Amino acid sequence: MNFVGAHIISVDQFDRAAADRVFEVADKMQPYAMRNRITRVLQGAILSNMFFEPSTRTRVSFGSAFNLLGGEVRETTEAKSSSLAKGESLYDTARVLSGYSDVIVMRHPDAGSVAKFAEASRVPVINGGDGPNEHPSQALLDLYTMRTEIAAQGQSIDGLSIALIGDLRYGRAVHSLCKLLCLYDNIRLHLISPQELALPGDIVALLKIAGHEVRQYTDMAEGIGGVDILYVTRTQEERFPSQQEADRYRGLFRLNQAIYTQNCAPNTVIMHPLPRDSRAQAQELDDDLNQNPNLAIFRQTDNGMLIRMALFALVLDVVDQVDNFAQPVTWFTDKRHG
Ligand code: NCD
């Protein structure tokens, strides 16, 4: 895969070498993300961060990643504060914005919208999530996290067993992750969801074609035993036809320390793309797991910064120049991982 000037729309664009390349560049970003030193390699470059759906992590980490490389960020966070609210097409918005910026990150509620936007853009576009469809940077950071977490246990992605828990129907993070896992060998997947929120059939088919073993469960305790990684997700309430329908699924699966201790091997890694729904009726990932050393959710968000820095460096072709623009940090900093 040639990253230079490319749009990053779907994990379908990646082969294993391309994913490895992103991970290799992400490793290189560590000293900058940890504020051991700074770099100005993207000084003068402008990112347009267009988020037409709620976002904390993806929006702020893409923005901060660009800042950490020395670039400037312009944000539009609501469709109603942009001309899309006046009936402007994605085509026109893309033509205009790409004249104002060097790269664009876009999140939009409609599947396929970011690809359509990218077709009209004169600069690279990175998909920050298009409806229930895809979330490629999340899948890359999830895989990078899995790799790092289980490397500590002497394992690799090949041969891994993973339980995916929750709303597998609408969860775009899960969709992109599953497709990316098809690049690896011999994975066992436990798909745990209510029947109505099962992983779409086309993605299950892809997993099987890749030679992975797929087992489906509606009972969480049964499905979480004997796996290396638990990947918990939130019910994607905003994607349901009505709130009433979404309410039916709230709180059906709740992972807490007691259930974990009872059913899982002691070093089972716990992940979640976040946000976790911490309202009393939901709590798919209980706060009582916060002190569990296997809870990787905040290492996962930290890794998001590395992956997003890597994507910008690759797409804007500055990977080999990052260190040439390095400077010492001038302020007090004591950032730790974890
Ligand atoms: C995810 C998303 O927006 O798809 N969040 C994120 O970007 N980390 C998952 C979610 O919202 O549940």
Short mmCIF file of C-alpha atoms in Angstrom, two decimals, residues 63-338:
data_model
loop_
_atom_site.label_atom_id
_atom_site.label_comp_id
_atom_site.label_asym_id
_atom_site.label_seq_id
_atom_site.Cartn_x
_atom_site.Cartn_y
_atom_site.Cartn_z
CA GLY A 63 -6.22 16.97 16.63
CA SER A 64 -3.56 16.50 19.28
CA ALA A 65 -1.65 14.06 17.09
CA PHE A 66 -1.47 16.72 14.40
CA ASN A 67 -0.40 19.34 16.96
CA LEU A 68 2.29 16.99 18.29
CA LEU A 69 3.74 16.87 14.79
CA GLY A 70 3.77 20.67 14.71
CA GLY A 71 0.65 21.30 12.60
CA GLU A 72 -2.42 23.49 13.18
CA VAL A 73 -5.98 22.21 13.58
CA ARG A 74 -9.30 23.72 12.40
CA GLU A 75 -12.37 22.10 13.87
CA THR A 76 -16.00 21.88 12.83
CA THR A 77 -17.93 19.86 15.31
CA GLU A 78 -21.56 20.08 14.29
CA ALA A 79 -23.32 19.82 10.96
CA LYS A 80 -25.55 22.69 12.08
CA SER A 81 -22.57 25.04 12.41
CA SER A 82 -21.37 24.21 8.90
CA SER A 83 -22.98 24.95 5.53
CA LEU A 84 -24.19 21.34 5.31
CA ALA A 85 -27.09 22.74 7.35
CA LYS A 86 -27.82 25.12 4.45
CA GLY A 87 -28.12 22.22 2.04
CA GLU A 88 -24.53 22.21 0.80
CA SER A 89 -23.49 18.87 -0.68
CA LEU A 90 -20.61 16.76 0.58
CA TYR A 91 -19.04 17.34 -2.84
CA ASP A 92 -19.00 21.13 -2.47
CA THR A 93 -17.88 20.99 1.16
CA ALA A 94 -15.02 18.71 0.18
CA ARG A 95 -13.93 20.93 -2.72
CA VAL A 96 -13.93 23.99 -0.49
CA LEU A 97 -12.32 22.52 2.61
CA SER A 98 -9.61 20.78 0.71
CA GLY A 99 -8.53 24.22 -0.50
CA TYR A 100 -8.14 25.33 3.09
CA SER A 101 -6.23 22.37 4.50
CA ASP A 102 -3.56 19.74 3.90
CA VAL A 103 -5.48 16.80 5.30
CA ILE A 104 -9.04 16.23 6.52
CA VAL A 105 -10.42 13.89 9.17
CA MET A 106 -14.14 13.35 8.95
CA ARG A 107 -16.80 11.64 11.05
CA HIS A 108 -20.32 11.47 9.69
CA PRO A 109 -23.49 9.54 10.62
CA ASP A 110 -24.02 8.01 7.16
CA ALA A 111 -22.26 4.87 5.96
CA GLY A 112 -20.25 5.63 2.84
CA SER A 113 -20.35 9.41 3.33
CA VAL A 114 -16.65 9.81 4.05
CA ALA A 115 -15.72 7.86 0.90
CA LYS A 116 -18.02 10.12 -1.10
CA PHE A 117 -16.49 13.21 0.49
CA ALA A 118 -12.98 11.89 -0.25
CA GLU A 119 -13.77 11.50 -3.95
CA ALA A 120 -14.21 15.26 -4.20
CA SER A 121 -11.34 16.21 -1.91
CA ARG A 122 -8.04 17.48 -3.25
CA VAL A 123 -6.19 16.45 -0.06
CA PRO A 124 -6.06 13.13 1.84
CA VAL A 125 -9.16 12.29 3.89
CA ILE A 126 -9.10 9.99 6.93
CA ASN A 127 -12.31 8.31 8.03
CA GLY A 128 -13.04 9.07 11.69
CA GLY A 129 -16.14 6.85 11.58
CA ASP A 130 -18.94 6.72 8.99
CA GLY A 131 -22.17 5.63 10.65
CA PRO A 132 -22.26 1.94 11.50
CA ASN A 133 -19.83 1.16 8.70
CA GLU A 134 -16.15 1.58 9.54
CA HIS A 135 -13.68 3.16 11.93
CA PRO A 136 -10.27 2.26 10.52
CA SER A 137 -8.02 4.23 12.90
CA GLN A 138 -9.82 2.64 15.86
CA ALA A 139 -9.24 -0.85 14.44
CA LEU A 140 -5.55 -0.08 13.92
CA LEU A 141 -5.14 1.20 17.47
CA ASP A 142 -7.06 -1.79 18.81
CA LEU A 143 -4.85 -4.22 16.97
CA TYR A 144 -1.72 -2.31 18.01
CA THR A 145 -2.92 -2.52 21.63
CA MET A 146 -3.68 -6.24 21.39
CA ARG A 147 -0.23 -6.80 19.96
CA THR A 148 1.47 -4.86 22.74
CA GLU A 149 -0.60 -6.35 25.55
CA ILE A 150 -0.18 -9.95 24.53
CA ALA A 151 3.46 -9.56 23.48
CA ALA A 152 4.04 -9.08 27.20
CA GLN A 153 2.59 -12.59 27.59
CA GLY A 154 4.80 -13.99 24.84
CA GLN A 155 2.01 -14.29 22.26
CA SER A 156 1.24 -12.77 18.89
CA ILE A 157 -1.99 -11.91 17.06
CA ASP A 158 -1.82 -15.17 15.13
CA GLY A 159 -3.45 -17.86 17.23
CA LEU A 160 -5.18 -15.38 19.52
CA SER A 161 -8.65 -15.89 20.99
CA ILE A 162 -10.88 -12.85 21.41
CA ALA A 163 -14.38 -12.37 22.82
CA LEU A 164 -16.31 -9.49 21.23
CA ILE A 165 -19.10 -8.46 23.54
CA GLY A 166 -22.17 -6.25 23.14
CA ASP A 167 -23.69 -4.48 20.15
CA LEU A 168 -21.89 -6.23 17.31
CA ARG A 169 -24.53 -5.19 14.80
CA TYR A 170 -24.08 -1.43 14.85
CA GLY A 171 -20.57 -1.17 16.33
CA ARG A 172 -18.31 0.15 13.57
CA ALA A 173 -15.21 -0.33 15.72
CA VAL A 174 -15.99 -4.05 15.86
CA HIS A 175 -16.70 -4.19 12.13
CA SER A 176 -13.36 -2.65 11.20
CA LEU A 177 -11.51 -4.73 13.79
CA CYS A 178 -12.96 -8.00 12.48
CA LYS A 179 -11.98 -7.14 8.92
CA LEU A 180 -8.46 -6.28 10.02
CA LEU A 181 -8.19 -9.55 11.95
CA CYS A 182 -8.79 -11.35 8.64
CA LEU A 183 -5.18 -10.47 7.77
CA TYR A 184 -3.96 -12.79 10.54
CA ASP A 185 -4.05 -16.56 11.05
CA ASN A 186 -5.88 -18.95 13.28
CA ILE A 187 -7.93 -16.63 15.43
CA ARG A 188 -10.78 -17.88 17.60
CA LEU A 189 -13.62 -15.40 18.00
CA HIS A 190 -16.36 -15.62 20.58
CA LEU A 191 -19.16 -13.33 19.42
CA ILE A 192 -21.32 -12.46 22.42
CA SER A 193 -24.46 -10.42 21.77
CA PRO A 194 -28.22 -10.53 21.92
CA GLN A 195 -29.42 -12.37 18.81
CA GLU A 196 -30.83 -9.16 17.28
CA LEU A 197 -27.47 -7.39 17.71
CA ALA A 198 -25.33 -10.14 16.18
CA LEU A 199 -22.36 -9.35 13.96
CA PRO A 200 -23.57 -8.79 10.35
CA GLY A 201 -23.48 -11.98 8.27
CA ASP A 202 -21.09 -10.58 5.66
CA ILE A 203 -18.45 -9.93 8.33
CA VAL A 204 -18.94 -13.38 9.91
CA ALA A 205 -18.44 -14.81 6.41
CA LEU A 206 -15.19 -12.88 5.98
CA LEU A 207 -13.89 -14.23 9.30
CA LYS A 208 -14.67 -17.77 8.21
CA ILE A 209 -13.09 -17.31 4.79
CA ALA A 210 -9.95 -16.11 6.62
CA GLY A 211 -9.94 -19.51 8.35
CA HIS A 212 -10.90 -18.19 11.79
CA GLU A 213 -13.03 -20.16 14.21
CA VAL A 214 -16.25 -18.29 15.02
CA ARG A 215 -18.51 -19.20 17.93
CA GLN A 216 -21.65 -17.27 18.81
CA TYR A 217 -23.05 -16.84 22.31
CA THR A 218 -25.97 -15.05 23.90
CA ASP A 219 -24.73 -15.80 27.41
CA MET A 220 -21.78 -13.66 28.46
CA ALA A 221 -20.41 -15.87 31.24
CA GLU A 222 -20.30 -18.80 28.85
CA GLY A 223 -18.56 -16.85 26.09
CA ILE A 224 -15.82 -15.09 28.06
CA GLY A 225 -14.13 -18.24 29.34
CA GLY A 226 -10.87 -19.38 27.77
CA VAL A 227 -10.07 -16.31 25.68
CA ASP A 228 -6.99 -14.06 25.73
CA ILE A 229 -8.82 -10.78 25.18
CA LEU A 230 -12.24 -9.42 26.10
CA TYR A 231 -13.34 -6.59 23.80
CA VAL A 232 -16.40 -4.99 25.35
CA THR A 233 -18.60 -2.50 23.49
CA ARG A 234 -21.37 -0.02 24.20
CA THR A 235 -24.89 -0.41 22.82
CA GLN A 236 -24.85 2.07 19.91
CA GLU A 237 -28.13 3.66 21.00
CA GLU A 238 -27.93 6.44 18.43
CA ARG A 239 -28.17 3.91 15.60
CA PHE A 240 -31.43 2.30 16.72
CA PRO A 241 -34.71 3.16 14.97
CA SER A 242 -36.13 4.33 18.31
CA GLN A 243 -34.92 4.98 21.84
CA GLN A 244 -37.52 2.50 23.06
CA GLU A 245 -35.86 -0.25 21.10
CA ALA A 246 -32.40 0.72 22.30
CA ASP A 247 -33.63 0.62 25.91
CA ARG A 248 -34.36 -3.10 25.57
CA TYR A 249 -30.66 -3.88 25.34
CA ARG A 250 -29.29 -1.56 28.00
CA GLY A 251 -27.49 -3.40 30.79
CA LEU A 252 -27.90 -6.88 29.28
CA PHE A 253 -24.17 -7.59 29.43
CA ARG A 254 -22.17 -6.21 32.32
CA LEU A 255 -18.60 -7.19 32.96
CA ASN A 256 -17.40 -6.58 36.51
CA GLN A 257 -14.58 -7.87 38.67
CA ALA A 258 -16.61 -10.74 40.16
CA ILE A 259 -17.72 -12.07 36.77
CA TYR A 260 -14.19 -11.65 35.44
CA THR A 261 -12.62 -13.53 38.35
CA GLN A 262 -15.17 -16.31 38.10
CA ASN A 263 -14.87 -16.94 34.38
CA CYS A 264 -11.56 -15.67 33.01
CA ALA A 265 -7.91 -16.66 33.29
CA PRO A 266 -6.13 -14.15 35.59
CA ASN A 267 -4.23 -12.32 32.81
CA THR A 268 -7.12 -11.92 30.36
CA VAL A 269 -6.79 -8.47 28.76
CA ILE A 270 -9.86 -6.20 28.91
CA MET A 271 -10.42 -3.68 26.11
CA HIS A 272 -13.21 -1.30 25.07
CA PRO A 273 -13.13 1.32 22.29
CA LEU A 274 -14.80 3.74 24.75
CA PRO A 275 -16.87 5.61 25.70
CA ARG A 276 -18.16 3.07 28.18
CA ASP A 277 -21.72 3.77 29.24
CA SER A 278 -21.36 4.39 32.98
CA ARG A 279 -25.02 5.15 33.63
CA ALA A 280 -26.42 2.92 36.37
CA GLN A 281 -28.68 1.01 33.97
CA ALA A 282 -25.89 0.26 31.49
CA GLN A 283 -22.38 -0.29 32.87
CA GLU A 284 -21.12 -2.78 30.33
CA LEU A 285 -17.69 -2.34 31.92
CA ASP A 286 -17.98 -1.71 35.65
CA ASP A 287 -15.83 0.87 37.44
CA ASP A 288 -14.83 -1.84 39.91
CA LEU A 289 -12.41 -3.08 37.22
CA ASN A 290 -10.49 0.22 37.28
CA GLN A 291 -7.69 -1.14 39.45
CA ASN A 292 -7.43 -4.40 37.49
CA PRO A 293 -3.97 -4.32 35.84
CA ASN A 294 -5.39 -6.13 32.81
CA LEU A 295 -7.79 -3.31 32.08
CA ALA A 296 -6.10 -1.90 28.98
CA ILE A 297 -8.66 0.76 28.05
CA PHE A 298 -6.50 3.76 28.88
CA ARG A 299 -3.39 2.24 27.34
CA GLN A 300 -5.65 1.75 24.31
CA THR A 301 -6.57 5.47 24.21
CA ASP A 302 -2.92 6.46 24.66
CA ASN A 303 -2.05 4.20 21.74
CA GLY A 304 -4.66 6.04 19.67
CA MET A 305 -2.40 9.06 19.67
CA LEU A 306 0.55 7.04 18.34
CA ILE A 307 -1.51 5.47 15.56
CA ARG A 308 -3.00 8.79 14.48
CA MET A 309 0.41 10.48 14.46
CA ALA A 310 1.65 7.58 12.35
CA LEU A 311 -1.21 7.94 9.85
CA PHE A 312 -0.53 11.66 9.39
CA ALA A 313 3.21 11.10 9.03
CA LEU A 314 2.66 8.37 6.44
CA VAL A 315 0.00 10.13 4.41
CA LEU A 316 1.90 13.44 4.38
CA ASP A 317 5.19 11.64 3.76
CA VAL A 318 7.26 12.98 6.66
CA VAL A 319 8.12 9.72 8.47
CA ASP A 320 11.82 10.05 7.75
CA GLN A 321 11.93 13.73 8.69
CA VAL A 322 10.22 13.60 12.10
CA ASP A 323 13.47 13.28 14.06
CA ASN A 324 15.21 15.99 12.01
CA PHE A 325 12.75 18.52 13.39
CA ALA A 326 13.08 17.37 17.00
CA GLN A 327 13.67 19.76 19.87
CA PRO A 328 13.90 19.32 23.63
CA VAL A 329 10.79 19.82 25.74
CA THR A 330 10.96 23.09 27.66
CA TRP A 331 8.23 22.58 30.27
CA PHE A 332 7.83 20.27 33.26
CA THR A 333 6.46 16.92 32.17
CA ASP A 334 6.16 13.58 33.91
CA LYS A 335 3.90 11.62 31.61
CA ARG A 336 3.59 7.96 32.33
CA HIS A 337 1.92 5.25 30.40
CA GLY A 338 -1.03 3.58 31.55
#
